[in-house]
XYZ file of C-alpha atoms in Angstrom:
149
model
C 32.090 62.570 -57.034
C 31.653 66.121 -58.288
C 31.310 66.664 -62.029
C 34.350 68.934 -61.896
C 36.470 65.992 -60.746
C 36.466 64.553 -64.262
C 35.516 67.505 -66.471
C 37.882 70.251 -65.327
C 41.556 69.410 -65.582
C 44.787 71.406 -65.409
C 47.844 71.715 -67.604
C 51.056 73.691 -67.322
C 52.780 74.719 -70.536
C 56.263 73.208 -70.547
C 59.369 74.073 -72.549
C 58.906 71.049 -74.817
C 55.382 72.193 -75.720
C 56.628 75.417 -77.282
C 58.377 76.678 -80.384
C 61.567 78.771 -80.275
C 59.527 81.895 -79.432
C 58.168 80.256 -76.270
C 54.630 79.957 -77.679
C 52.775 76.640 -77.714
C 53.332 74.685 -80.925
C 49.902 74.352 -82.556
C 49.730 70.544 -82.645
C 50.089 70.322 -78.869
C 46.603 71.720 -78.356
C 44.988 68.666 -79.967
C 47.392 66.357 -78.120
C 46.325 67.955 -74.830
C 42.667 67.724 -75.838
C 43.060 63.995 -76.406
C 45.078 63.493 -73.211
C 42.425 65.357 -71.225
C 39.715 63.126 -72.723
C 41.718 60.085 -71.630
C 42.233 61.527 -68.146
C 38.551 62.448 -67.867
C 37.248 58.951 -68.608
C 39.849 57.459 -66.283
C 38.830 59.808 -63.434
C 35.192 58.989 -64.128
C 36.026 55.327 -63.531
C 36.186 53.770 -66.984
C 39.154 51.380 -67.144
C 41.718 52.333 -69.764
C 41.535 48.929 -71.456
C 37.770 49.376 -71.981
C 38.459 52.262 -74.363
C 41.906 51.578 -75.750
C 42.234 47.936 -76.784
C 45.479 46.049 -76.508
C 46.346 42.636 -77.864
C 45.332 41.036 -74.561
C 42.126 43.011 -73.923
C 38.601 41.764 -74.447
C 37.583 45.125 -75.896
C 36.727 44.823 -79.574
C 35.790 48.465 -80.189
C 38.106 51.226 -81.386
C 37.474 54.986 -81.592
C 39.394 56.476 -84.506
C 39.320 60.237 -84.911
C 37.287 61.221 -87.970
C 37.495 64.997 -87.544
C 39.484 67.429 -85.428
C 40.066 71.147 -85.271
C 41.590 73.756 -83.002
C 41.048 77.468 -82.544
C 43.374 79.868 -80.755
C 42.047 83.114 -79.291
C 45.160 84.267 -77.457
C 48.774 83.154 -77.210
C 49.644 80.308 -74.858
C 53.198 80.578 -73.556
C 55.710 78.592 -71.591
C 54.855 78.597 -67.891
C 51.150 79.330 -68.378
C 48.732 77.413 -66.182
C 45.590 76.319 -68.002
C 42.241 75.048 -66.824
C 40.821 72.594 -69.307
C 37.057 72.045 -69.554
C 35.825 68.863 -71.277
C 32.406 68.954 -72.999
C 31.501 65.610 -74.600
C 28.366 65.066 -76.635
C 26.803 62.209 -78.532
C 26.240 62.902 -82.230
C 24.505 59.610 -83.077
C 24.753 55.922 -82.103
C 28.334 55.560 -83.368
C 29.775 59.115 -83.280
C 30.675 61.314 -80.331
C 32.439 64.644 -80.057
C 34.681 65.932 -77.306
C 35.000 69.713 -77.141
C 37.886 70.960 -75.035
C 38.079 74.559 -73.830
C 41.357 75.983 -72.525
C 41.300 78.882 -70.033
C 44.116 81.099 -68.771
C 43.192 83.396 -65.876
C 39.478 82.658 -66.470
C 39.726 83.761 -70.143
C 39.209 81.219 -72.912
C 42.424 81.147 -74.931
C 41.791 78.118 -77.156
C 39.439 75.281 -77.959
C 39.720 71.899 -79.593
C 37.152 69.582 -81.128
C 37.693 65.889 -81.732
C 35.062 63.579 -83.239
C 35.406 59.827 -82.710
C 33.682 56.977 -84.537
C 32.917 53.725 -82.738
C 34.101 50.760 -84.852
C 34.474 47.022 -84.418
C 38.205 46.355 -84.254
C 38.052 43.362 -86.620
C 35.403 44.258 -89.207
C 35.859 48.060 -89.024
C 32.042 48.338 -89.174
C 30.333 51.079 -87.194
C 28.993 49.900 -83.837
C 27.045 51.534 -81.044
C 29.000 53.590 -78.537
C 29.632 51.340 -75.498
C 27.430 51.803 -72.427
C 30.331 53.022 -70.260
C 31.090 55.887 -72.665
C 27.364 56.648 -73.053
C 27.123 57.016 -69.247
C 30.211 59.280 -69.198
C 28.701 61.500 -71.908
C 25.312 61.646 -70.152
C 26.851 62.358 -66.741
C 29.066 65.049 -68.260
C 26.030 66.816 -69.679
C 23.996 66.875 -66.461
C 25.664 70.090 -65.376
C 26.729 71.775 -68.648
C 26.873 75.173 -66.934
C 29.727 74.256 -64.598
C 31.178 77.576 -63.402
C 34.624 76.546 -62.180
C 36.480 78.004 -65.185
């Protein structure tokens, strides 16, 4: 599998993503960043239930967001096609960050940053990032200079 298979995704700006002027509503950028993170780990081969626990799952680790931010460099409008580049990085044993860069016609138009903390679902104590996510982060960083955007 090529790195680009799970690190470069695509989005089309839809009517429901925009305000009355046809420009993306600001909160959608972070929603897309999170959706792209979910899609990336799924494409990489990490089962959804390993990251997002349900009542019936064996997973006892949750990843609440402890910080997020977005920056816009150009307007994003209805009908735009975006390439989305995911850049995860480990901060320490229980924190990781997912940077998301949005490109329109090869020009970066926005970026998002989401930091997750790895916690035990019952105790809410910090725990080590699971091995599957560690491997995804490491594999994602092997070729940081991916030129497909």
